[in-house]
Coordinates of C-alpha atoms and ligand atoms in Angstrom, one line a residue:
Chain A
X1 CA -8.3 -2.2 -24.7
X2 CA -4.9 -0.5 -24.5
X3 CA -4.5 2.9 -23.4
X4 CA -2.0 4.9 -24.3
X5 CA -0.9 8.4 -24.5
X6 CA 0.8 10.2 -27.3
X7 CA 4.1 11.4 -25.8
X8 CA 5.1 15.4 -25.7
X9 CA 6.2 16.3 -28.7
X10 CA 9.5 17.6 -27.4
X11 CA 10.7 14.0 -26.5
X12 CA 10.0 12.8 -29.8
X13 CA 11.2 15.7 -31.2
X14 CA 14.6 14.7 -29.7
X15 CA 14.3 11.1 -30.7
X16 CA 13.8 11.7 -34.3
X17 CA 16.6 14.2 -34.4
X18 CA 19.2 12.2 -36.6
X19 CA 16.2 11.1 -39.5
X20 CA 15.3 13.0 -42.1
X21 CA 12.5 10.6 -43.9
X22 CA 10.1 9.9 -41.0
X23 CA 6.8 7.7 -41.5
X24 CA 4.1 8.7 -38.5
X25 CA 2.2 5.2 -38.6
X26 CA -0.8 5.4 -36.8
X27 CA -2.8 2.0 -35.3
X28 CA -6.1 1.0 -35.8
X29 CA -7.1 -1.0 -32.9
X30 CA -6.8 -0.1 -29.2
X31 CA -5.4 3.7 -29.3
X32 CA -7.2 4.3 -32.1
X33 CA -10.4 4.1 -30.2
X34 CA -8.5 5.6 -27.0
X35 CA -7.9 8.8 -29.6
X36 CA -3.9 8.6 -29.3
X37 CA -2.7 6.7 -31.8
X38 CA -5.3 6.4 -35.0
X39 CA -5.2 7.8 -38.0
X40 CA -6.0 11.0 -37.2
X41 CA -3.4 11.2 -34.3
X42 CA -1.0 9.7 -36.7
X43 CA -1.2 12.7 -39.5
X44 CA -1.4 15.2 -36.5
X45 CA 1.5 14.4 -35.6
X46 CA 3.5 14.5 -39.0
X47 CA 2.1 18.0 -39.0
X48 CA 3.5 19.2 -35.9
X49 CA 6.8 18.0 -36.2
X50 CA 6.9 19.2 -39.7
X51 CA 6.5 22.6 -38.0
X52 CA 8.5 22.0 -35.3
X53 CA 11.7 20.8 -37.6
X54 CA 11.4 24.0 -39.9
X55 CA 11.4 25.8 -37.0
X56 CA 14.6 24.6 -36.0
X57 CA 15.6 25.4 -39.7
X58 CA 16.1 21.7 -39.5
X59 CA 13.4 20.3 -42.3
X60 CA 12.3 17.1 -42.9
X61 CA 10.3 15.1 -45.3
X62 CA 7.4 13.7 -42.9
X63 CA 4.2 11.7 -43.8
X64 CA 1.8 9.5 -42.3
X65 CA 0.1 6.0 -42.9
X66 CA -2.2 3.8 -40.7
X67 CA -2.5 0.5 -40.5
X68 CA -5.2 -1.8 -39.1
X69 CA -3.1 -3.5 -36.3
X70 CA 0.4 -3.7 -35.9
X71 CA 0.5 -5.9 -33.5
X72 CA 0.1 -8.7 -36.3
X73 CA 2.5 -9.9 -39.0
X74 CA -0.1 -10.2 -41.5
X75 CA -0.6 -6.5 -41.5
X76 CA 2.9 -5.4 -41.5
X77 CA 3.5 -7.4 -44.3
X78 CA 1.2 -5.7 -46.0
X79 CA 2.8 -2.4 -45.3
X80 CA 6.3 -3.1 -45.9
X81 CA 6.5 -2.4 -49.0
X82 CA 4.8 1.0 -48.3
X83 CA 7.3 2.3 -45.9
X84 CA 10.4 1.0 -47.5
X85 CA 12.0 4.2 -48.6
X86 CA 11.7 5.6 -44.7
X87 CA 14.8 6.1 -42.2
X88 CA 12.3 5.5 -39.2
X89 CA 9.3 4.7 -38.3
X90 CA 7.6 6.5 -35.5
X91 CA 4.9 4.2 -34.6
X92 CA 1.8 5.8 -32.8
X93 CA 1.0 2.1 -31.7
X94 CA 1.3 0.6 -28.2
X95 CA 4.4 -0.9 -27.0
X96 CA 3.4 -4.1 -28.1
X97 CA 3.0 -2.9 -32.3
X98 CA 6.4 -1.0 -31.5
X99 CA 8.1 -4.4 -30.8
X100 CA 6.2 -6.7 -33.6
X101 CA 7.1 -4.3 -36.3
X102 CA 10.7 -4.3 -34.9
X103 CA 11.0 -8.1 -34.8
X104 CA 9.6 -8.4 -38.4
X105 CA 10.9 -5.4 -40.3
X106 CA 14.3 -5.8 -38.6
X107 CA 16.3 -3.5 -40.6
X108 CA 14.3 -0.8 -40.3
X109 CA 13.9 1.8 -37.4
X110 CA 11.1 1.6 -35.3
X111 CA 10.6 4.2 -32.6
X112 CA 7.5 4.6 -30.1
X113 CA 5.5 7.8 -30.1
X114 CA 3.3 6.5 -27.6
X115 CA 3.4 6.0 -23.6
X116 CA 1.7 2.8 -23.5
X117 CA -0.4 2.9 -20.2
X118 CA -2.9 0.1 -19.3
X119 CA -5.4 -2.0 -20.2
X120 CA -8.8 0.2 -19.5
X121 CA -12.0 1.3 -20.1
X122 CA -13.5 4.4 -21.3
X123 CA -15.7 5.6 -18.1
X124 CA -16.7 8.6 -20.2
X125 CA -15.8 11.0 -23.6
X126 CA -12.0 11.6 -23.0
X127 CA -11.3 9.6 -19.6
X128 CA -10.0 6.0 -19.3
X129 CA -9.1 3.9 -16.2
X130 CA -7.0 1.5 -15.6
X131 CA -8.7 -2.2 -15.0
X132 CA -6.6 -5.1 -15.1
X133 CA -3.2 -6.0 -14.7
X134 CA -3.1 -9.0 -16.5
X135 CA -2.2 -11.1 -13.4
X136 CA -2.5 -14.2 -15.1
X137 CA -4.9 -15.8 -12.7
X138 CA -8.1 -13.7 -12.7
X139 CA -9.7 -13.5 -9.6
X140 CA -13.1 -11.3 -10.5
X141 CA -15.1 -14.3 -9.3
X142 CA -14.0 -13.7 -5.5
X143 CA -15.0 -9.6 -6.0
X144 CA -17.7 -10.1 -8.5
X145 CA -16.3 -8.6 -11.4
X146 CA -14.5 -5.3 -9.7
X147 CA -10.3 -5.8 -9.7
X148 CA -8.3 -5.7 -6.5
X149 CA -5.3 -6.3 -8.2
X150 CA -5.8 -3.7 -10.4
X151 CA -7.9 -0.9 -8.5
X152 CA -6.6 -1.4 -4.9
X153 CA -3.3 1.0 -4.9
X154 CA -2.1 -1.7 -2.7
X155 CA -3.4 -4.8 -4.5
X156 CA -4.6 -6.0 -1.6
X157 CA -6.4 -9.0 -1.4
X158 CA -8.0 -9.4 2.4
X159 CA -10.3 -5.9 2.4
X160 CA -9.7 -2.3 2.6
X161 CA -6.9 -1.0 4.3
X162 CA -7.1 1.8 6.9
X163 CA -6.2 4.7 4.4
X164 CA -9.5 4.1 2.7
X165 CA -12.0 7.0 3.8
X166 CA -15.5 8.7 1.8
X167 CA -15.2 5.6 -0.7
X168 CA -11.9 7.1 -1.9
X169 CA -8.1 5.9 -2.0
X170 CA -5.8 7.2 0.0
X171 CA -3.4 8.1 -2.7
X172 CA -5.9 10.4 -4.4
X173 CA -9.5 12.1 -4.0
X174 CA -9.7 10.6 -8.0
X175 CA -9.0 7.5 -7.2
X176 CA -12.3 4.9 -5.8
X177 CA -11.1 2.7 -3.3
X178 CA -11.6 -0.7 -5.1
X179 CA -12.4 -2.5 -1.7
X180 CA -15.2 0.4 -0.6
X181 CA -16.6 -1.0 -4.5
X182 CA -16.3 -4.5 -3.5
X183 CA -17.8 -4.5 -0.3
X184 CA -20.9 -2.6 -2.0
X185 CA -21.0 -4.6 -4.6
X186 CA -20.8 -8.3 -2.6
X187 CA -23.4 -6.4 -0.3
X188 CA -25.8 -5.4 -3.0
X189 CA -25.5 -9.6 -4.4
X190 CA -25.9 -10.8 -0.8
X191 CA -22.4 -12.4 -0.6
X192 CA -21.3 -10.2 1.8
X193 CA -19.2 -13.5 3.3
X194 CA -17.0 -13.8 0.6
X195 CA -15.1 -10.4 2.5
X196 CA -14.5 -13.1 5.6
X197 CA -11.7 -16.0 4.0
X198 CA -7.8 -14.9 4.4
X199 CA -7.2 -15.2 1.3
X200 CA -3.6 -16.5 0.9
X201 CA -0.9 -14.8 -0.2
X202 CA -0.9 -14.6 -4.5
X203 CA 1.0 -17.1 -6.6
X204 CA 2.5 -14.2 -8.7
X205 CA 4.5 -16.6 -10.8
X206 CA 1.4 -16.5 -13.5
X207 CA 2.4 -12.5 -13.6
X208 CA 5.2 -10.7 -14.9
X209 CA 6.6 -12.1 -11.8
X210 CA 7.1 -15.0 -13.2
X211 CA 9.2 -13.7 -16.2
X212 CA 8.4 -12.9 -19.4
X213 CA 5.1 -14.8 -20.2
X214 CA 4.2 -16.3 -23.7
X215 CA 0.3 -18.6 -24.2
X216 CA 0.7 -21.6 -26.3
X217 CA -2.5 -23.4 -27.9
X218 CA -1.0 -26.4 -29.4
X219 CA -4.4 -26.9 -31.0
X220 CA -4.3 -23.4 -32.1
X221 CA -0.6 -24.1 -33.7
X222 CA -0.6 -24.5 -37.4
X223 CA 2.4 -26.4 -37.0
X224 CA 2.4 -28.7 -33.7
X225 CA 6.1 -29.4 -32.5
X226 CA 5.2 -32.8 -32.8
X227 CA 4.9 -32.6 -36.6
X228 CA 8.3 -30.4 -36.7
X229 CA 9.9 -33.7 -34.6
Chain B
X1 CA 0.0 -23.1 27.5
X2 CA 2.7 -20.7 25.6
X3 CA 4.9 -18.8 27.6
X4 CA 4.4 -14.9 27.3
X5 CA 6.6 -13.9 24.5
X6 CA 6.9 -10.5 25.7
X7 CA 6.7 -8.5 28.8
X8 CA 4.5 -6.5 27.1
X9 CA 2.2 -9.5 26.3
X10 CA 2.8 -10.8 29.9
X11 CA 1.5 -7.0 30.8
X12 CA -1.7 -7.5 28.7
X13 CA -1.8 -11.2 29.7
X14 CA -2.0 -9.8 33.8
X15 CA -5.1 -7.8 33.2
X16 CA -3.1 -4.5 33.3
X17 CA -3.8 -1.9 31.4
X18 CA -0.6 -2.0 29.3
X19 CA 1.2 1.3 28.0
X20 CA 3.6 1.3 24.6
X21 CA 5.6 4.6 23.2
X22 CA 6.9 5.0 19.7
X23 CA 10.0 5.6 18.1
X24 CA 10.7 7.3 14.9
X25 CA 14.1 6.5 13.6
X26 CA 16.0 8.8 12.2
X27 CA 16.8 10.2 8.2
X28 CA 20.4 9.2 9.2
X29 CA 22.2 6.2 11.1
X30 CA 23.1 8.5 13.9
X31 CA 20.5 7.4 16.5
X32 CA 21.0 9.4 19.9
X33 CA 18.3 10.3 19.5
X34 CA 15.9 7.8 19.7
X35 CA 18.0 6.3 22.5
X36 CA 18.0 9.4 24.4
X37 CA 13.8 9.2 23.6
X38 CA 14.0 5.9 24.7
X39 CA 15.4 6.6 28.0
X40 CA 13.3 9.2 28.2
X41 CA 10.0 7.1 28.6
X42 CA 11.9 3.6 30.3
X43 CA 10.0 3.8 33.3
X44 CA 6.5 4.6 31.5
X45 CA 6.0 2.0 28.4
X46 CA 6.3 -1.6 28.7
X47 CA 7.9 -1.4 24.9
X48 CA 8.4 0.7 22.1
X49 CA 6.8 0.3 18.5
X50 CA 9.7 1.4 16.0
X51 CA 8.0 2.4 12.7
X52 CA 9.4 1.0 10.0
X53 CA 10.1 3.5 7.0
X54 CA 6.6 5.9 8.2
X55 CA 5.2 7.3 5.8
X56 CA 7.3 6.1 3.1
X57 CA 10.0 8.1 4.3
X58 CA 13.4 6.5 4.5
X59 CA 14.8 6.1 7.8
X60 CA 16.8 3.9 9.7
X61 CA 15.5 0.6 9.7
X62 CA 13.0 -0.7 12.2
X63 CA 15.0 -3.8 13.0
X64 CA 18.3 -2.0 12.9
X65 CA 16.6 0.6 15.6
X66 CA 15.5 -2.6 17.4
X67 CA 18.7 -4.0 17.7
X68 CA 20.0 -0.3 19.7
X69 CA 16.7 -1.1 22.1
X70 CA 17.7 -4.8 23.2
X71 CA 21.1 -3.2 23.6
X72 CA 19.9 -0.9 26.3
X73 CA 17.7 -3.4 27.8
X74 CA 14.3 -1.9 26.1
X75 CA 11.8 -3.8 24.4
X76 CA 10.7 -3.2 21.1
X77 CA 7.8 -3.5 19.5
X78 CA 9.0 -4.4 15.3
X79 CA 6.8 -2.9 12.5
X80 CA 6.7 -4.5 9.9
X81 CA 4.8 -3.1 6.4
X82 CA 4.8 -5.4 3.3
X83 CA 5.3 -2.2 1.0
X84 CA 9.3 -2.5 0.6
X85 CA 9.6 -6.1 0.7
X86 CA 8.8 -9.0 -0.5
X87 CA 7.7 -12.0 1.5
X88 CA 11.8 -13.2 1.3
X89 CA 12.4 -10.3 2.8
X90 CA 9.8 -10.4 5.1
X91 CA 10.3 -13.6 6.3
X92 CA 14.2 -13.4 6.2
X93 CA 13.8 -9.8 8.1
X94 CA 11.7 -11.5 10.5
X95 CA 14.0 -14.6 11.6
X96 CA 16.9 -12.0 11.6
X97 CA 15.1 -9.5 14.4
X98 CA 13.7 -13.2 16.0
X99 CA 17.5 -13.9 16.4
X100 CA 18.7 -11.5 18.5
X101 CA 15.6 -11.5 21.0
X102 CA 12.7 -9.4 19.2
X103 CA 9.3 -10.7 20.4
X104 CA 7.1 -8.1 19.2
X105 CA 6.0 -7.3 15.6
X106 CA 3.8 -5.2 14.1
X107 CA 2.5 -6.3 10.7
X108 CA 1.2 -3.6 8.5
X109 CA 0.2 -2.2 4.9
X110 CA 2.0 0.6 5.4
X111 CA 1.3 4.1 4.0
X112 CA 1.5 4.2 0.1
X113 CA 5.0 4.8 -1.3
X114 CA 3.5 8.0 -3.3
X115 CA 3.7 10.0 0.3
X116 CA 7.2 9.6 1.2
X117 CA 10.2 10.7 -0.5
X118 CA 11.0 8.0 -2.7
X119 CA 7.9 9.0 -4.8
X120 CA 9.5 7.2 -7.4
X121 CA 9.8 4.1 -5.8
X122 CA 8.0 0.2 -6.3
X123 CA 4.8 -0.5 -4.2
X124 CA 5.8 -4.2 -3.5
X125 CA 2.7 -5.4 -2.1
X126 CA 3.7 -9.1 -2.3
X127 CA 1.5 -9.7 0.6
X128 CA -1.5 -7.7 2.0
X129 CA -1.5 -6.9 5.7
X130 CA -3.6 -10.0 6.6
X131 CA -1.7 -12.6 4.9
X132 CA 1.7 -10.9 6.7
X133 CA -0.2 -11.6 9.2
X134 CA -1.2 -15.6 8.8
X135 CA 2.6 -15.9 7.4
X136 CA 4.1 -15.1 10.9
X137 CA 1.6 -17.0 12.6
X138 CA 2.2 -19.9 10.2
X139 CA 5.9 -19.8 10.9
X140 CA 5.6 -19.7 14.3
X141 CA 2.6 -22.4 15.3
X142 CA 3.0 -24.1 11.9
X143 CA 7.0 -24.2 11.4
X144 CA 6.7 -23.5 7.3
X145 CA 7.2 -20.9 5.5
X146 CA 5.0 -19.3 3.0
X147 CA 5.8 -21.4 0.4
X148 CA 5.7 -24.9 2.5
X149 CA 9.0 -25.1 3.2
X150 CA 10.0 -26.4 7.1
X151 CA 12.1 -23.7 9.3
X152 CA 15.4 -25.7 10.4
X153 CA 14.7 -24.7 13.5
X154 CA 11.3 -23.6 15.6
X155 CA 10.8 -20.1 16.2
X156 CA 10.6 -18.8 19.7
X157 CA 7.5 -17.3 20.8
X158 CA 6.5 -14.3 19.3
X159 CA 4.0 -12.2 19.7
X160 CA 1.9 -10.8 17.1
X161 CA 0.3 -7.3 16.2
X162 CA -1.2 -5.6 13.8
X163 CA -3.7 -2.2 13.4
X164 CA -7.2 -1.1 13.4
X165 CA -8.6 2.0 12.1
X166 CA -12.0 2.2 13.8
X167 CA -12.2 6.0 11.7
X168 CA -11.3 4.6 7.7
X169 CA -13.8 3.4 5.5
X170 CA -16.5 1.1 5.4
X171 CA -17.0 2.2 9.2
X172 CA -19.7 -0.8 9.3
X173 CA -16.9 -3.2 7.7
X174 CA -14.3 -2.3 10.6
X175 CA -15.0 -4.8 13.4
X176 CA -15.3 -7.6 10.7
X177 CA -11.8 -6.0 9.5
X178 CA -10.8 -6.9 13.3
X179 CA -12.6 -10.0 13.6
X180 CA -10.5 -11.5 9.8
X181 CA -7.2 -10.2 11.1
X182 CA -7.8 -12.6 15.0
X183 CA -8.6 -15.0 12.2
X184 CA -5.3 -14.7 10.5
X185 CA -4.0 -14.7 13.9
X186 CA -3.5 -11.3 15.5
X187 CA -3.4 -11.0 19.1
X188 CA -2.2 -7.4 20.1
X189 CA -3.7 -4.5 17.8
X190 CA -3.0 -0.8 18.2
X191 CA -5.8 1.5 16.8
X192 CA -5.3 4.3 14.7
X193 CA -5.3 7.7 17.1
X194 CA -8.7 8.5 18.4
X195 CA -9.7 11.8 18.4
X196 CA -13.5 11.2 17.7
X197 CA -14.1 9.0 20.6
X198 CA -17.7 8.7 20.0
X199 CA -17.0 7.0 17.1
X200 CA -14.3 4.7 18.8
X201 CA -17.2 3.7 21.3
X202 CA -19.4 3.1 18.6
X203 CA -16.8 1.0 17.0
X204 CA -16.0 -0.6 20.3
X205 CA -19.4 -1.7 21.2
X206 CA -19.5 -3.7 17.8
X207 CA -16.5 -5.1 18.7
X208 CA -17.8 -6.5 22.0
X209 CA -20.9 -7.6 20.5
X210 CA -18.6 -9.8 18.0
X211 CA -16.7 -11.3 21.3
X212 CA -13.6 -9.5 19.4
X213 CA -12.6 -7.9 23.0
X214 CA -11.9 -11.6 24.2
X215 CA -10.1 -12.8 21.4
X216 CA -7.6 -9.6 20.9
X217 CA -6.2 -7.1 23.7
X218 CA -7.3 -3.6 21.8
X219 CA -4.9 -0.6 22.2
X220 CA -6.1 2.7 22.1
X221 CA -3.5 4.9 20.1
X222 CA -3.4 8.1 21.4
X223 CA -1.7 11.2 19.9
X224 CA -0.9 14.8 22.1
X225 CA -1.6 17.4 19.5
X226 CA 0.9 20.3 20.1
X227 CA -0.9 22.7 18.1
X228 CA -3.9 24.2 16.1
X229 CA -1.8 23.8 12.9
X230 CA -1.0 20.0 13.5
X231 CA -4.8 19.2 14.5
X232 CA -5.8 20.7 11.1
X233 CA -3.1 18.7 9.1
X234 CA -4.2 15.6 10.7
X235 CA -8.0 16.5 10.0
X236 CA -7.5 17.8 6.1
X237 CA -4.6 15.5 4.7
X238 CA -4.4 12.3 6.8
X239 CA -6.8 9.7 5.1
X240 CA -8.3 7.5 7.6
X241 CA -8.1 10.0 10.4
X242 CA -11.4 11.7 12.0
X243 CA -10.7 15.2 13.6
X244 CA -13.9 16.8 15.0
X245 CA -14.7 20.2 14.6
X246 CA -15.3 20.4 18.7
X247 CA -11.6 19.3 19.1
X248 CA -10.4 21.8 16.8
X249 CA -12.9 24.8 18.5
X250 CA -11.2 23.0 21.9
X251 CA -7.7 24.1 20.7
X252 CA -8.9 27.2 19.2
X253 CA -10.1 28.9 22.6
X254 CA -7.0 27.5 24.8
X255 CA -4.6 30.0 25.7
X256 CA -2.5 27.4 25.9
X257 CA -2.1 24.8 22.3
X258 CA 0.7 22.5 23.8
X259 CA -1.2 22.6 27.5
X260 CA -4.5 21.8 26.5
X261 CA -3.3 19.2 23.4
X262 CA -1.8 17.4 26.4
X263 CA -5.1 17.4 28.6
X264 CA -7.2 16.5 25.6
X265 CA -4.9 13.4 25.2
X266 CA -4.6 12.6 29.3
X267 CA -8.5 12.8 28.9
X268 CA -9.1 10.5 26.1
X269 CA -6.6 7.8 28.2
X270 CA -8.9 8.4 31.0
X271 CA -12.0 7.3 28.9
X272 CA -9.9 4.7 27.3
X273 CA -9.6 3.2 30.5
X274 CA -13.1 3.0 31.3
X275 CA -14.3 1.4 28.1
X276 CA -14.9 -2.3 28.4
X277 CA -12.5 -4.0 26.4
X278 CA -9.6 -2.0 25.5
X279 CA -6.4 -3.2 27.0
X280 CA -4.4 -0.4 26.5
X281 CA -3.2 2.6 25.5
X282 CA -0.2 3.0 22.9
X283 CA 1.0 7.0 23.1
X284 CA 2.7 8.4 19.7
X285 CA 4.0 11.6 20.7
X286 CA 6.3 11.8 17.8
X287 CA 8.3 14.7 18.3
X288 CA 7.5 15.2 21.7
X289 CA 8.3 12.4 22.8
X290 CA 9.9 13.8 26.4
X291 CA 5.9 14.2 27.0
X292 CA 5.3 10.5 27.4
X293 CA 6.3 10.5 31.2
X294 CA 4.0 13.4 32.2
X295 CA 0.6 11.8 30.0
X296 CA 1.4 8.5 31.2
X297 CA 1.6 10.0 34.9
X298 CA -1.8 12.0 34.7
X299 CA -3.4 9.5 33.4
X300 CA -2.8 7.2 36.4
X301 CA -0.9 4.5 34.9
X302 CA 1.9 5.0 36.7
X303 CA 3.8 3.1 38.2
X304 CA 3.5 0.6 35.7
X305 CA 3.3 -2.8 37.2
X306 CA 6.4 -5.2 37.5
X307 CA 5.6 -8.4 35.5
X308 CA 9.0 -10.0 35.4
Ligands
SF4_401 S1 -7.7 3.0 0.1 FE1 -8.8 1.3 -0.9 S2 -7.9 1.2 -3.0 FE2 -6.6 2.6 -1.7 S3 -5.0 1.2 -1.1 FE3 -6.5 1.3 0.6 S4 -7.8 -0.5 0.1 FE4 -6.6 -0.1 -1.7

């Protein structure tokens, strides 16, 4: 899923200073489950800065409203109507429902209340980790399932590099070093050879690299650019 | 056959056990200093590894350091990490130092940008160490580039070098570590500084045992420590760096920090020496640096031996 974290209140504080009709909309998906950006989030937040503004002796009329995803047209067609009479939106979603709403309710003003962060995993109750990068050319094969891209600090590709010490990263006692992982892990399968290749350098053109990136299924389209020709 | 690229390769190459110092340019472009450090060790090392942006701090450039060295007749040793740039820069950096008579590089990781003083900055990470490594070897036995293209022109002989760290993590992994980078086409490697030499034995006799010692001249990296305080930075904060306790205790009970962190390190050289398959010794005194001449000396390798 997508991680993200709610940011400090201060900042958005600050960013909603010129509005006086603000909508807190919460997400369903991704940070609901990650506990940043769901419903409940989304009408703890309206509270908060309700307090915060009359503190400043500056009050505001603030509520909040989920929706399922907004990260889909669909959905935020549905809610348009809802939020009509708002002068912004503060959307609890990831940077990715920030810019859909923006591109489909264009005169209206969308602003993120979220630091989008990665896409992770819950390891445990409360604590998430990033796993991917979205390199655009997976490569979980070669490591059996564990990400160098990803979980190396270094995204290194050809083994461990000499900071790697007690199975941890160098850049933090928190931090597993992803090749310690992968060597276990190819050990444990009996591939331990698959360590042994150079593997040559990365085609990062299939990353962000490579620009902006955008998946077309032309038999996914409903309307093929053939049949618009 | 290839000609030498290097004296230092033609040192290693002769059967001698070959010595190389280190440089640490400067927060500044001002670089007396390392010139007058330089000088300092002229008669003791057969070259000088620059380090290029250590520990993520920015410094004068390796290359631009370089360029002072050839001035003064000196022979550097290039490092090279692939954190700053990408492999247009590395390649581009490469041909430039190539043009005005480097011979020597160092390809690295290089420390994680999170430790320096640009905490701020991009990891680039284009390339990992070992494909740095395959690209320059590629360039110079292959004539293309990374991405296929022909150089206009062949390179001259280069010689190439990388690290080992016989004390990170998997210890067991290490000597295949070694044994992928000859693959990728290593020839020279410096080893992280030993200060648990059992463990660097125990490393070493791997090594033999995979025919690595034939294949790649090993340098020991040596480090005088100069006090208690520095032996217990190394020890807590450097990841990928064994301190044992008896070395500390060592220090603890000399009268004498500076005295005895030189002996331990004219000692360790000694043992270097006698271990089958290590090449060679490369001294970072960083900051004390005018030291080189007086290890180098008690450690019998001087003179060092005229190969030109
Ligand atoms: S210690 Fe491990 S995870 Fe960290 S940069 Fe080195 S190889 Fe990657």
């Amino acid at each position: 899923m997508i991680v993200g974290d709610r940011k400090p209140l201060a900042e958005i504080a600050e960013m909603l200073q010129p509005y006086n009709k603000i909508c807190v909309l919460g997400c369903g998906a991704c940070v609901t489950v990650c506990l940043s950006g769901g419903e409940k989030e989304a009408a703890e937040t309206a509270a908060t800065l309700s307090i915060w503004r009359k503190k400043e002796g500056k009050e505001v009329e603030v509520s909040s409203e989920t929706m399922l995803r907004q990260c889909e047209y669909e959905y935020i067609d549905e809610l348009a109507e809802k939020i009509k009479g708002y002068d912004v939106i503060l959307s609890l979603a990831c940077g990715v429902g920030v810019q859909a709403m923006t591109e489909r309710l264009s005169d209206k003003v969308i602003l993120p209340g979220l630091n989008t962060q990665f896409f992770g995993y819950p390891l445990e109750q409360g604590v998430w980790t990033e796993n991917c990068l979205g390199c655009g050319d997976c490569v979980l094969d070669m490591t059996m399932g564990i990400c160098p891209i990803a979980r190396c600090s270094k995204s290194m590709l050809n083994g461990p590099c000499g900071g790697s010490q007690d199975g941890k990263c160098e850049v933090s006692e928190d931090v597993d070093c992803a090749w310690q992982l992968i060597y276990e892990r190819l050990g444990k399968l009996g591939v331990i050879d698959r360590m042994d290749p150079v593997q040559p350098p990365k085609d990062w053109s299939t990353s962000h690299h490579g620009g902006p990136r955008t998946v077309v299924r032309e038999d996914a389209r409903v309307e093929t650019t053939s049949e618009q020709a | 056959m290839k000609q030498p690229a290097s004296k230092l390769e033609k040192v290693l190459k002769s059967g001698h056990f070959a010595v190389t110092g280190e440089l640490g340019p400067p927060k500044s472009a001002d670089v007396e200093t390392v010139k007058h450090h330089a000088d300092e060790m002229r008669n003791h090392v057969e070259a000088y590894n620059i380090t290029d942006n250590q520990t993520a701090i920015v410094r004068t450039s390796s290359i631009g350091v370089a360029a002072t060295l050839m001035q003064m007749g000196l022979e550097p040793v290039v490092q090279m990490t692939v954190r700053d740039r990408n492999r247009i820069a590395l390649q581009g950096d490469l041909l430039g130092a190539a043009s005005f008579g480097v011979r020597n590089f160092l390809c690295l990781q290089g420390d994680h940008g999170k430790f320096g003083n640009e905490p701020g900055s991009k990891n680039v990470n284009d390339l990992d160490s070992m494909q740095w490594i395959n690209a320059v070897k590629r360039m110079r036995d292959d004539n293309v580039f990374i991405g296929g293209e022909e150089l206009e022109h062949p390179l001259p002989n280069i010689f190439i070098g990388a690290v080992a760290n016989p004390f990170a993590d998997p210890f067991e992994y290490r000597p295949y570590r070694l044994a992928k980078k000859i693959a990728a086409g290593v020839q020279f490697v410096q080893t992280q500084c030993i200060f648990d030499l059992d463990r660097f034995e125990k490393w070493m006799e791997k090594v033999r045992e995979l025919g690595l010692h034939e294949k790649v001249y090993i340098m020991g990296g040596v480090t005088p420590i100069k006090s208690l305080g520095a032996a217990r930075y190394m020890k807590n904060n450097v990841s990928g760096m064994i301190v044992p306790d008896a070395l500390i205790d060592r220090l603890k009970g000399a009268q004498d920090k500076k005295k005895e962190g030189l002996n331990i390190a004219i000692e360790t050289i000694q043992r270097l020496q006698e271990i089958e398959g290590v090449a060679g010794v490369h001294v970072m005194a960083i900051a004390w640096e005018e030291m080189v001449p007086e290890i180098v000396e008690r450690a019998g390798l001087y003179p060092r031996p005229a190969v030109d």
